[in-house]
Amino acid sequence: MAKSAIVHDYHHPQPGSTPTFTLDEKVQHAILQNGIERPRGYTVSYHGNPAVERQHFGERHPMKPWRLTLTNKIVLAYGMHDAMDLYLSRAATHQELTEFHTEDYIDFLQRTTPDNFSVTPDDNRFNIGDDCPIFDGLYTYASLYAGASLDAARKLTNHQSLIAINWSGGLHHAKKSEASGFCYINDIVLAILQLLRHHPRVLYVDIDVHHGDGVEQAFWSTDRVMTLSFHKYCKVPPRLSFTPSNPTNLARTHTPDAWNQETFFPGTGPLDSTGPPNPSNPGAHHSLNVPLHDGIEDDQYTRLFADIVGPAVATYNPTAIVLQCGADSLGGDRLGCFNLGIKAHGACLAFVKKFNLPTLVLGGGGYTPRNVARLWAYETSLCIGAEVHDKMPSHTPFLEYFEDNRTLFPPLGQFNKKFENRNTPKYLQSLVVGIREQLRYVEGSPSVQMQHIPPDLGPVREEVDEEIRREREEEEGVRRQRERGRGVRGELY
């Protein structure tokens, strides 16, 4: 028998060419299909900790941390992880958290569990309740998502990344000494404080459907941070109208007729709220707000965003940007009232990316988990410069959860409209005029007095300081050896 009939050269099949190949090969095939590659000329880092995903606010609570699991599964299925630096973040320390929050509030979060918690007049001052419940693992959850934002900010200041992503962060409602709106630790404030160690000016942009009130309050009196929030606005500050004991209350208060100027959280952020009223206060005119009505649509939102963010960057001249990408501004969100599609929301991130500045990209609100995951996965692709296919890879875990179409871009803002669009062209133009009028009062780049930068709280800075100390000691020893016998000490200085 001829040898060729028995022995054949083995050729490994190309990824995707056979019905039976490993998950790793499937991912490699997706990488090839979607053209996933590391960005040229810049680095994107991806930060998080799986322990955050496992936390649970309660069966009927709208906040679902496992939306992060869905997000990460889509990112991995497309192979986007191959184009980024991945970091497993540590929990923020007590000292890091108290850079902004008060000692007694952090101590309260650290010691309180569902077993020992009882609402007392003293504890009630921390605003714990239905919106912000005490659950098992609360302190772990809050310190981990804050730690991820701090780690991401450090990668930017160390020039290890140009874009740093933390989808578990962006919890913008937390105040200095109280929880608010499902937020316990304001990781955004902590991250901006980290950026301010090296950057003279930071622009914070918020596209969550709710006003970024906690960040605005934190930097109300400084010109080193400009806050710019696009949100639904109402005049009366109610709570989020979520009551676990009465889940029908959630559905009833989120009908189109109920979204009026007396019911939307947190009730802050009108156009004329621009910082301290005293013009001599450095923070005057550095808090910008874009109050929107129900039902804004894709073209309106993206045009408005460009017409406002562009002049804000040109006038303020930031050296770093923090973008909060709350997904509750999508159409069909459980607590939202806009009609935005995923591509329109992502267009805002793409616009910010064009400035080529160090950018911290954070999550935020978002209460329809499958759409949150779609959005943040898509925006991850924008960060790395990839054009991913509409149809999600067949090997994506939990694919059945994304309904029959299994697309990355369902028509959220077209066929599933939930709210009438009450934003007229005249009203939107008045917002552009109002913001640009406020920018006239901003005197370009604020002067920053050069001061000693406090030591970084991270272990990296400690290691660097120790290395510098050892090098100086070695240099001093060499210098003294060379000076021996020359007669005058110090002549080699």
Short mmCIF file of C-alpha atoms in Angstrom, two decimals:
data_model
loop_
_atom_site.label_atom_id
_atom_site.label_comp_id
_atom_site.label_asym_id
_atom_site.label_seq_id
_atom_site.Cartn_x
_atom_site.Cartn_y
_atom_site.Cartn_z
CA MET A 1 0.00 0.00 0.00
CA ALA A 2 1.30 3.42 -0.86
CA LYS A 3 2.64 5.44 2.03
CA SER A 4 0.49 8.44 1.08
CA ALA A 5 -2.67 6.44 1.70
CA ILE A 6 -1.71 5.82 5.33
CA VAL A 7 0.29 8.83 6.50
CA HIS A 8 -1.05 12.33 6.08
CA ASP A 9 0.44 15.63 7.23
CA TYR A 10 -1.60 17.09 10.07
CA HIS A 11 -2.98 20.57 9.52
CA HIS A 12 -4.60 22.27 12.52
CA PRO A 13 -7.96 23.71 11.47
CA GLN A 14 -8.31 27.45 11.43
CA PRO A 15 -10.34 28.84 14.34
CA GLY A 16 -14.02 28.62 13.49
CA SER A 17 -13.60 26.15 10.61
CA THR A 18 -14.91 23.14 12.52
CA PRO A 19 -18.05 22.72 14.62
CA THR A 20 -16.09 21.32 17.55
CA PHE A 21 -13.35 23.59 18.84
CA THR A 22 -12.48 25.05 22.22
CA LEU A 23 -13.82 28.24 23.72
CA ASP A 24 -10.40 29.81 23.35
CA GLU A 25 -10.46 29.05 19.64
CA LYS A 26 -13.94 30.52 19.37
CA VAL A 27 -12.73 33.73 21.00
CA GLN A 28 -9.71 33.83 18.69
CA HIS A 29 -12.08 33.46 15.76
CA ALA A 30 -14.17 36.37 17.07
CA ILE A 31 -11.00 38.45 17.39
CA LEU A 32 -10.21 37.83 13.73
CA GLN A 33 -13.78 38.41 12.57
CA ASN A 34 -14.10 41.72 14.40
CA GLY A 35 -10.60 42.98 13.70
CA ILE A 36 -9.76 43.25 17.40
CA GLU A 37 -6.21 44.49 17.95
CA ARG A 38 -4.38 46.64 20.44
CA PRO A 39 -4.84 50.35 19.71
CA ARG A 40 -1.94 51.99 17.93
CA GLY A 41 -0.32 54.88 19.75
CA TYR A 42 -2.24 54.58 23.02
CA THR A 43 -3.11 52.08 25.73
CA VAL A 44 -6.51 51.18 27.16
CA SER A 45 -6.73 49.59 30.62
CA TYR A 46 -9.71 47.68 32.02
CA HIS A 47 -10.26 47.60 35.78
CA GLY A 48 -12.54 45.65 38.07
CA ASN A 49 -12.94 42.82 40.54
CA PRO A 50 -15.35 39.86 40.14
CA ALA A 51 -16.28 40.12 43.83
CA VAL A 52 -18.29 43.26 43.00
CA GLU A 53 -20.49 41.28 40.60
CA ARG A 54 -21.53 38.82 43.29
CA GLN A 55 -23.10 41.40 45.61
CA HIS A 56 -26.88 41.61 45.89
CA PHE A 57 -28.97 44.60 46.98
CA GLY A 58 -32.10 42.53 47.35
CA GLU A 59 -34.51 40.64 45.11
CA ARG A 60 -36.72 43.63 44.31
CA HIS A 61 -34.09 46.34 44.26
CA PRO A 62 -33.41 47.86 40.79
CA MET A 63 -29.62 47.89 41.22
CA LYS A 64 -28.20 44.59 39.93
CA PRO A 65 -24.39 44.33 40.19
CA TRP A 66 -24.47 41.18 38.05
CA ARG A 67 -25.01 43.50 35.05
CA LEU A 68 -21.20 43.68 35.25
CA THR A 69 -21.02 39.92 34.72
CA LEU A 70 -23.04 40.25 31.52
CA THR A 71 -20.85 43.15 30.38
CA ASN A 72 -17.62 41.25 30.94
CA LYS A 73 -18.96 38.14 29.21
CA ILE A 74 -19.73 40.11 26.05
CA VAL A 75 -16.35 41.86 26.16
CA LEU A 76 -14.60 38.49 26.48
CA ALA A 77 -16.76 36.83 23.81
CA TYR A 78 -15.76 39.44 21.24
CA GLY A 79 -12.13 39.11 22.35
CA MET A 80 -11.83 42.77 23.32
CA HIS A 81 -9.76 41.81 26.35
CA ASP A 82 -6.94 40.98 23.95
CA ALA A 83 -6.62 44.68 23.07
CA MET A 84 -6.42 46.01 26.63
CA ASP A 85 -4.33 45.84 29.79
CA LEU A 86 -6.47 44.01 32.37
CA TYR A 87 -6.17 44.80 36.08
CA LEU A 88 -7.68 43.01 39.04
CA SER A 89 -8.26 45.91 41.38
CA ARG A 90 -7.84 45.82 45.15
CA ALA A 91 -10.25 47.34 47.65
CA ALA A 92 -9.74 50.98 48.55
CA THR A 93 -8.30 51.37 52.04
CA HIS A 94 -9.96 53.18 54.92
CA GLN A 95 -7.42 55.98 54.49
CA GLU A 96 -8.17 56.31 50.78
CA LEU A 97 -11.93 56.42 51.36
CA THR A 98 -11.60 59.16 53.97
CA GLU A 99 -9.81 61.40 51.49
CA PHE A 100 -13.39 62.53 50.77
CA HIS A 101 -15.82 60.76 53.08
CA THR A 102 -16.00 61.35 56.82
CA GLU A 103 -14.46 58.93 59.31
CA ASP A 104 -17.73 58.20 61.08
CA TYR A 105 -19.54 57.41 57.83
CA ILE A 106 -16.85 55.00 56.64
CA ASP A 107 -16.69 53.40 60.10
CA PHE A 108 -20.48 52.94 59.95
CA LEU A 109 -20.31 51.21 56.55
CA GLN A 110 -17.45 49.01 57.71
CA ARG A 111 -19.05 47.75 60.91
CA THR A 112 -22.73 47.52 59.89
CA THR A 113 -24.31 44.29 58.66
CA PRO A 114 -27.95 43.21 58.23
CA ASP A 115 -27.63 41.31 61.53
CA ASN A 116 -26.57 44.25 63.68
CA PHE A 117 -28.30 47.09 61.83
CA SER A 118 -31.23 48.94 63.32
CA VAL A 119 -32.29 52.39 62.23
CA THR A 120 -31.54 54.78 65.06
CA PRO A 121 -31.62 58.58 64.95
CA ASP A 122 -27.82 58.47 64.79
CA ASP A 123 -27.68 55.98 61.92
CA ASN A 124 -30.49 57.70 60.03
CA ARG A 125 -28.20 60.64 59.34
CA PHE A 126 -26.33 58.39 56.89
CA ASN A 127 -29.50 58.11 54.73
CA ILE A 128 -29.74 54.32 54.91
CA GLY A 129 -33.10 52.95 53.82
CA ASP A 130 -34.99 51.47 50.88
CA ASP A 131 -32.87 53.16 48.21
CA CYS A 132 -29.60 52.40 49.98
CA PRO A 133 -30.11 49.24 52.04
CA ILE A 134 -27.66 47.43 54.25
CA PHE A 135 -26.81 44.05 52.70
CA ASP A 136 -24.19 41.35 53.25
CA GLY A 137 -20.89 42.43 51.72
CA LEU A 138 -21.81 46.11 51.46
CA TYR A 139 -18.43 47.45 52.58
CA THR A 140 -16.60 44.96 50.35
CA TYR A 141 -18.76 46.04 47.40
CA ALA A 142 -18.25 49.78 47.95
CA SER A 143 -14.52 49.62 48.69
CA LEU A 144 -13.88 47.39 45.66
CA TYR A 145 -15.61 49.58 43.10
CA ALA A 146 -13.91 52.63 44.62
CA GLY A 147 -10.55 50.84 44.52
CA ALA A 148 -11.03 50.09 40.83
CA SER A 149 -11.61 53.78 40.04
CA LEU A 150 -8.57 54.79 42.07
CA ASP A 151 -6.45 52.20 40.28
CA ALA A 152 -7.71 53.42 36.92
CA ALA A 153 -6.92 57.03 37.83
CA ARG A 154 -3.39 56.06 38.85
CA LYS A 155 -2.82 54.36 35.51
CA LEU A 156 -3.68 57.66 33.84
CA THR A 157 -1.42 59.76 36.07
CA ASN A 158 1.45 57.28 35.64
CA HIS A 159 1.04 57.43 31.83
CA GLN A 160 0.39 53.69 31.72
CA SER A 161 -2.95 54.29 29.99
CA LEU A 162 -4.59 56.99 27.93
CA ILE A 163 -8.05 55.53 28.53
CA ALA A 164 -8.90 53.66 31.74
CA ILE A 165 -12.24 51.86 32.12
CA ASN A 166 -14.09 50.87 35.30
CA TRP A 167 -17.68 49.89 34.61
CA SER A 168 -18.29 49.09 38.28
CA GLY A 169 -17.70 52.74 39.19
CA GLY A 170 -19.48 55.99 38.36
CA LEU A 171 -21.71 56.09 41.45
CA HIS A 172 -22.23 59.82 41.47
CA HIS A 173 -24.90 60.44 44.13
CA ALA A 174 -22.98 59.55 47.31
CA LYS A 175 -22.21 62.52 49.54
CA LYS A 176 -19.41 63.18 51.98
CA SER A 177 -21.26 61.64 54.93
CA GLU A 178 -24.29 59.87 53.50
CA ALA A 179 -25.46 57.36 50.95
CA SER A 180 -27.82 58.46 48.20
CA GLY A 181 -29.51 57.05 45.11
CA PHE A 182 -28.08 53.49 45.37
CA CYS A 183 -24.58 54.98 45.87
CA TYR A 184 -22.50 54.51 49.04
CA ILE A 185 -18.99 55.63 48.13
CA ASN A 186 -18.42 58.38 45.57
CA ASP A 187 -15.64 56.73 43.61
CA ILE A 188 -15.74 59.55 41.06
CA VAL A 189 -14.73 62.17 43.61
CA LEU A 190 -11.95 59.93 44.94
CA ALA A 191 -10.66 59.31 41.40
CA ILE A 192 -10.72 63.02 40.52
CA LEU A 193 -8.83 63.84 43.72
CA GLN A 194 -6.24 61.31 42.56
CA LEU A 195 -6.04 62.95 39.12
CA LEU A 196 -5.65 66.39 40.69
CA ARG A 197 -2.36 65.30 42.22
CA HIS A 198 -0.90 65.57 38.73
CA HIS A 199 -3.44 67.35 36.53
CA PRO A 200 -4.18 71.05 37.02
CA ARG A 201 -7.69 70.85 35.52
CA VAL A 202 -10.17 67.98 35.22
CA LEU A 203 -13.42 68.09 33.23
CA TYR A 204 -16.16 65.80 34.54
CA VAL A 205 -18.93 64.91 32.07
CA ASP A 206 -22.01 62.98 33.19
CA ILE A 207 -24.53 61.41 30.77
CA ASP A 208 -26.55 59.46 33.33
CA VAL A 209 -30.28 60.25 33.24
CA HIS A 210 -29.95 61.52 36.83
CA HIS A 211 -28.07 64.65 37.84
CA GLY A 212 -24.50 64.09 39.06
CA ASP A 213 -25.23 65.95 42.28
CA GLY A 214 -22.65 64.29 44.53
CA VAL A 215 -19.72 65.18 42.26
CA GLU A 216 -21.00 68.70 41.71
CA GLN A 217 -21.29 69.31 45.46
CA ALA A 218 -17.81 67.94 46.14
CA PHE A 219 -16.12 70.39 43.75
CA TRP A 220 -18.58 73.28 44.11
CA SER A 221 -15.96 75.80 45.25
CA THR A 222 -12.97 75.01 43.06
CA ASP A 223 -11.96 75.99 39.54
CA ARG A 224 -9.71 72.95 39.14
CA VAL A 225 -12.72 70.77 38.32
CA MET A 226 -15.50 71.68 35.92
CA THR A 227 -18.61 69.50 36.20
CA LEU A 228 -20.97 69.14 33.24
CA SER A 229 -24.12 67.05 33.67
CA PHE A 230 -26.77 66.10 31.07
CA HIS A 231 -29.86 64.85 32.89
CA LYS A 232 -33.61 64.89 33.41
CA TYR A 233 -34.48 67.76 35.75
CA CYS A 234 -37.35 68.42 38.12
CA LYS A 235 -37.97 71.18 40.61
CA VAL A 236 -38.95 69.15 43.67
CA PRO A 237 -36.31 66.72 45.04
CA PRO A 238 -38.09 63.41 45.75
CA ARG A 239 -36.55 60.03 46.46
CA LEU A 240 -36.34 57.37 43.77
CA SER A 241 -39.82 56.13 44.72
CA PHE A 242 -38.60 52.57 45.23
CA THR A 243 -40.18 50.60 48.06
CA PRO A 244 -39.38 46.88 48.37
CA SER A 245 -42.49 46.31 50.45
CA ASN A 246 -44.61 47.68 47.60
CA PRO A 247 -43.00 46.74 44.26
CA THR A 248 -46.06 47.93 42.31
CA ASN A 249 -45.12 51.44 43.42
CA LEU A 250 -42.08 51.28 41.12
CA ALA A 251 -44.13 50.50 38.03
CA ARG A 252 -46.87 52.97 38.89
CA THR A 253 -44.51 55.94 39.34
CA HIS A 254 -42.69 55.23 36.09
CA THR A 255 -45.54 55.60 33.64
CA PRO A 256 -45.18 58.37 31.06
CA ASP A 257 -47.75 60.60 32.78
CA ALA A 258 -45.95 60.28 36.10
CA TRP A 259 -42.63 61.65 34.84
CA ASN A 260 -43.26 65.30 35.49
CA GLN A 261 -41.47 68.10 37.25
CA GLU A 262 -42.47 66.88 40.69
CA THR A 263 -41.26 63.28 40.63
CA PHE A 264 -37.74 62.87 39.26
CA PHE A 265 -34.68 62.17 41.45
CA PRO A 266 -32.65 64.00 42.74
CA GLY A 267 -34.41 67.26 41.84
CA THR A 268 -31.22 69.27 41.34
CA GLY A 269 -29.30 70.60 38.34
CA PRO A 270 -31.23 73.45 36.70
CA LEU A 271 -29.58 75.49 33.96
CA ASP A 272 -28.96 78.44 36.26
CA SER A 273 -27.14 76.34 38.88
CA THR A 274 -23.58 77.15 37.86
CA GLY A 275 -21.58 77.19 41.08
CA PRO A 276 -21.30 79.54 44.06
CA PRO A 277 -23.23 82.80 43.52
CA ASN A 278 -20.30 84.89 44.75
CA PRO A 279 -18.25 85.67 41.61
CA SER A 280 -15.06 85.88 43.68
CA ASN A 281 -15.41 82.21 44.65
CA PRO A 282 -13.09 80.13 42.42
CA GLY A 283 -15.88 77.65 41.69
CA ALA A 284 -18.25 80.24 40.22
CA HIS A 285 -19.43 79.23 36.71
CA HIS A 286 -17.61 75.88 36.92
CA SER A 287 -20.71 73.73 37.52
CA LEU A 288 -22.64 73.39 34.28
CA ASN A 289 -26.02 71.69 34.00
CA VAL A 290 -28.04 70.65 30.96
CA PRO A 291 -31.61 69.94 32.20
CA LEU A 292 -33.60 67.84 29.75
CA HIS A 293 -37.23 66.77 29.43
CA ASP A 294 -38.66 63.32 28.79
CA GLY A 295 -38.11 61.42 25.59
CA ILE A 296 -35.05 63.05 24.02
CA GLU A 297 -33.93 61.13 20.93
CA ASP A 298 -30.65 60.17 19.31
CA ASP A 299 -29.99 63.01 16.88
CA GLN A 300 -31.03 65.68 19.36
CA TYR A 301 -28.86 64.29 22.13
CA THR A 302 -25.69 63.76 20.12
CA ARG A 303 -25.95 67.20 18.52
CA LEU A 304 -26.57 68.85 21.88
CA PHE A 305 -23.66 66.97 23.44
CA ALA A 306 -21.22 68.10 20.76
CA ASP A 307 -22.51 71.69 20.79
CA ILE A 308 -21.87 71.93 24.54
CA VAL A 309 -18.90 69.68 25.29
CA GLY A 310 -16.83 71.06 22.41
CA PRO A 311 -16.92 74.68 23.65
CA ALA A 312 -16.48 73.53 27.27
CA VAL A 313 -13.23 71.76 26.39
CA ALA A 314 -12.02 74.66 24.25
CA THR A 315 -12.71 77.19 26.99
CA TYR A 316 -11.67 75.28 30.09
CA ASN A 317 -8.72 73.48 28.49
CA PRO A 318 -8.73 70.41 30.78
CA THR A 319 -5.72 68.16 31.03
CA ALA A 320 -7.84 65.08 31.87
CA ILE A 321 -11.48 64.07 31.42
CA VAL A 322 -13.72 61.84 33.52
CA LEU A 323 -16.77 60.51 31.65
CA GLN A 324 -19.63 58.93 33.58
CA CYS A 325 -21.56 56.68 31.17
CA GLY A 326 -24.73 55.94 33.11
CA ALA A 327 -26.85 53.54 31.04
CA ASP A 328 -30.21 54.61 32.48
CA SER A 329 -30.37 57.28 29.77
CA LEU A 330 -31.08 54.47 27.27
CA GLY A 331 -34.56 53.93 25.98
CA GLY A 332 -36.49 51.27 27.83
CA ASP A 333 -34.53 51.58 31.06
CA ARG A 334 -36.45 50.55 34.16
CA LEU A 335 -35.90 53.94 35.83
CA GLY A 336 -35.11 56.12 32.83
CA CYS A 337 -37.19 58.47 30.69
CA PHE A 338 -35.12 59.09 27.54
CA ASN A 339 -35.36 57.35 24.14
CA LEU A 340 -31.65 56.96 23.38
CA GLY A 341 -30.22 54.05 21.43
CA ILE A 342 -26.92 52.36 22.20
CA LYS A 343 -25.04 53.91 19.27
CA ALA A 344 -26.15 57.43 20.19
CA HIS A 345 -24.99 56.99 23.77
CA GLY A 346 -21.69 55.61 22.48
CA ALA A 347 -21.32 58.57 20.11
CA CYS A 348 -20.85 60.77 23.18
CA LEU A 349 -17.89 58.67 24.32
CA ALA A 350 -16.48 58.69 20.79
CA PHE A 351 -16.71 62.50 20.75
CA VAL A 352 -14.82 62.79 24.03
CA LYS A 353 -12.18 60.34 22.83
CA LYS A 354 -11.33 62.64 19.91
CA PHE A 355 -9.75 65.15 22.28
CA ASN A 356 -6.95 62.62 22.89
CA LEU A 357 -6.73 63.50 26.59
CA PRO A 358 -6.23 61.08 29.49
CA THR A 359 -9.77 59.82 30.01
CA LEU A 360 -11.34 57.87 32.86
CA VAL A 361 -14.45 56.02 31.64
CA LEU A 362 -16.90 54.94 34.34
CA GLY A 363 -20.27 53.21 34.58
CA GLY A 364 -23.15 54.53 36.67
CA GLY A 365 -26.88 53.99 36.55
CA GLY A 366 -28.63 51.43 34.37
CA TYR A 367 -31.44 49.16 35.51
CA THR A 368 -32.24 46.94 32.52
CA PRO A 369 -29.17 44.69 32.84
CA ARG A 370 -29.11 43.23 29.32
CA ASN A 371 -29.10 46.71 27.77
CA VAL A 372 -26.53 47.99 30.26
CA ALA A 373 -24.24 45.12 29.25
CA ARG A 374 -24.77 45.78 25.55
CA LEU A 375 -23.98 49.46 25.96
CA TRP A 376 -20.84 49.11 28.06
CA ALA A 377 -19.48 46.34 25.85
CA TYR A 378 -20.04 48.53 22.80
CA GLU A 379 -18.40 51.51 24.47
CA THR A 380 -15.45 49.30 25.38
CA SER A 381 -15.09 48.58 21.66
CA LEU A 382 -15.10 52.32 20.96
CA CYS A 383 -12.31 52.84 23.49
CA ILE A 384 -10.08 50.32 21.72
CA GLY A 385 -11.08 51.53 18.25
CA ALA A 386 -12.76 48.29 17.13
CA GLU A 387 -15.82 48.00 14.89
CA VAL A 388 -17.62 44.98 16.28
CA HIS A 389 -20.34 43.06 14.48
CA ASP A 390 -23.97 43.66 15.38
CA LYS A 391 -24.72 40.01 16.11
CA MET A 392 -23.19 38.84 19.36
CA PRO A 393 -20.89 35.79 19.12
CA SER A 394 -22.74 32.49 19.46
CA HIS A 395 -20.43 31.42 22.31
CA THR A 396 -21.39 34.43 24.48
CA PRO A 397 -22.41 33.11 27.92
CA PHE A 398 -26.02 33.81 28.95
CA LEU A 399 -26.85 34.54 25.33
CA GLU A 400 -30.43 33.41 25.87
CA TYR A 401 -30.89 36.34 28.24
CA PHE A 402 -30.56 38.77 25.33
CA GLU A 403 -33.83 37.62 23.75
CA ASP A 404 -34.30 36.21 20.28
CA ASN A 405 -32.48 38.86 18.22
CA ARG A 406 -29.24 38.59 20.25
CA THR A 407 -28.01 41.81 18.74
CA LEU A 408 -25.70 44.36 20.29
CA PHE A 409 -27.87 47.19 18.97
CA PRO A 410 -31.57 46.59 19.60
CA PRO A 411 -33.81 49.48 18.46
CA LEU A 412 -34.26 50.95 21.95
CA GLY A 413 -34.85 54.50 20.77
CA GLN A 414 -36.95 53.74 17.69
CA PHE A 415 -39.63 51.10 18.10
CA ASN A 416 -39.70 50.71 21.88
CA LYS A 417 -40.41 54.33 22.69
CA LYS A 418 -41.72 54.70 26.18
CA PHE A 419 -41.91 58.47 26.53
CA GLU A 420 -43.18 61.30 24.40
CA ASN A 421 -40.38 63.62 23.30
CA ARG A 422 -40.93 66.92 25.11
CA ASN A 423 -37.65 68.53 24.04
CA THR A 424 -38.43 71.08 21.34
CA PRO A 425 -35.66 72.43 19.07
CA LYS A 426 -36.22 75.86 20.57
CA TYR A 427 -35.71 74.55 24.11
CA LEU A 428 -32.56 72.64 23.22
CA GLN A 429 -31.12 75.70 21.50
CA SER A 430 -31.81 77.72 24.63
CA LEU A 431 -29.69 75.22 26.58
CA VAL A 432 -26.78 75.65 24.19
CA VAL A 433 -27.03 79.44 24.43
CA GLY A 434 -27.27 79.28 28.23
CA ILE A 435 -24.21 77.06 28.64
CA ARG A 436 -22.12 79.10 26.24
CA GLU A 437 -23.11 82.24 28.13
CA GLN A 438 -21.81 80.67 31.33
CA LEU A 439 -18.57 79.69 29.62
CA ARG A 440 -17.97 83.37 28.85
CA TYR A 441 -17.34 83.87 32.56
CA VAL A 442 -14.67 81.17 32.68
CA GLU A 443 -11.32 82.89 32.32
CA GLY A 444 -9.66 80.21 30.25
CA SER A 445 -7.30 77.87 32.04
CA PRO A 446 -7.35 78.64 35.77
CA SER A 447 -4.00 79.34 37.36
CA VAL A 448 -2.91 76.63 39.76
CA GLN A 449 -0.43 77.46 42.48
CA MET A 450 2.31 74.86 42.43
CA GLN A 451 2.29 73.12 45.78
CA HIS A 452 3.84 70.01 47.24
CA ILE A 453 1.88 67.00 45.98
CA PRO A 454 0.86 64.86 48.95
CA PRO A 455 2.26 61.35 48.75
CA ASP A 456 0.12 58.93 46.81
CA LEU A 457 -1.78 56.55 49.02
CA GLY A 458 -0.96 53.62 46.78
CA PRO A 459 1.86 51.17 47.46
CA VAL A 460 3.45 52.02 44.12
CA ARG A 461 4.44 55.49 45.31
CA GLU A 462 5.92 54.03 48.51
CA GLU A 463 8.06 51.62 46.51
CA VAL A 464 9.27 54.42 44.22
CA ASP A 465 10.14 56.66 47.17
CA GLU A 466 12.12 53.86 48.77
CA GLU A 467 13.98 53.19 45.53
CA ILE A 468 14.85 56.88 45.16
CA ARG A 469 16.11 56.96 48.74
CA ARG A 470 18.39 53.97 48.13
CA GLU A 471 19.74 55.49 44.91
CA ARG A 472 20.55 58.75 46.69
CA GLU A 473 22.34 56.89 49.45
CA GLU A 474 24.39 55.00 46.87
CA GLU A 475 25.21 58.23 45.01
CA GLU A 476 26.26 59.90 48.27
CA GLY A 477 28.57 56.99 49.07
CA VAL A 478 30.21 57.14 45.63
CA ARG A 479 30.65 60.91 45.88
CA ARG A 480 32.37 60.69 49.24
CA GLN A 481 34.73 57.98 48.00
CA ARG A 482 35.75 60.19 45.07
CA GLU A 483 36.32 63.18 47.38
CA ARG A 484 38.77 61.36 49.62
CA GLY A 485 42.22 62.88 49.34
CA ARG A 486 41.06 65.97 47.44
CA GLY A 487 41.39 68.20 50.48
CA VAL A 488 37.99 69.94 50.50
CA ARG A 489 34.75 68.10 51.14
CA GLY A 490 31.97 68.99 48.74
CA GLU A 491 34.12 70.21 45.84
CA LEU A 492 32.49 67.72 43.51
CA TYR A 493 29.02 69.30 43.95
#
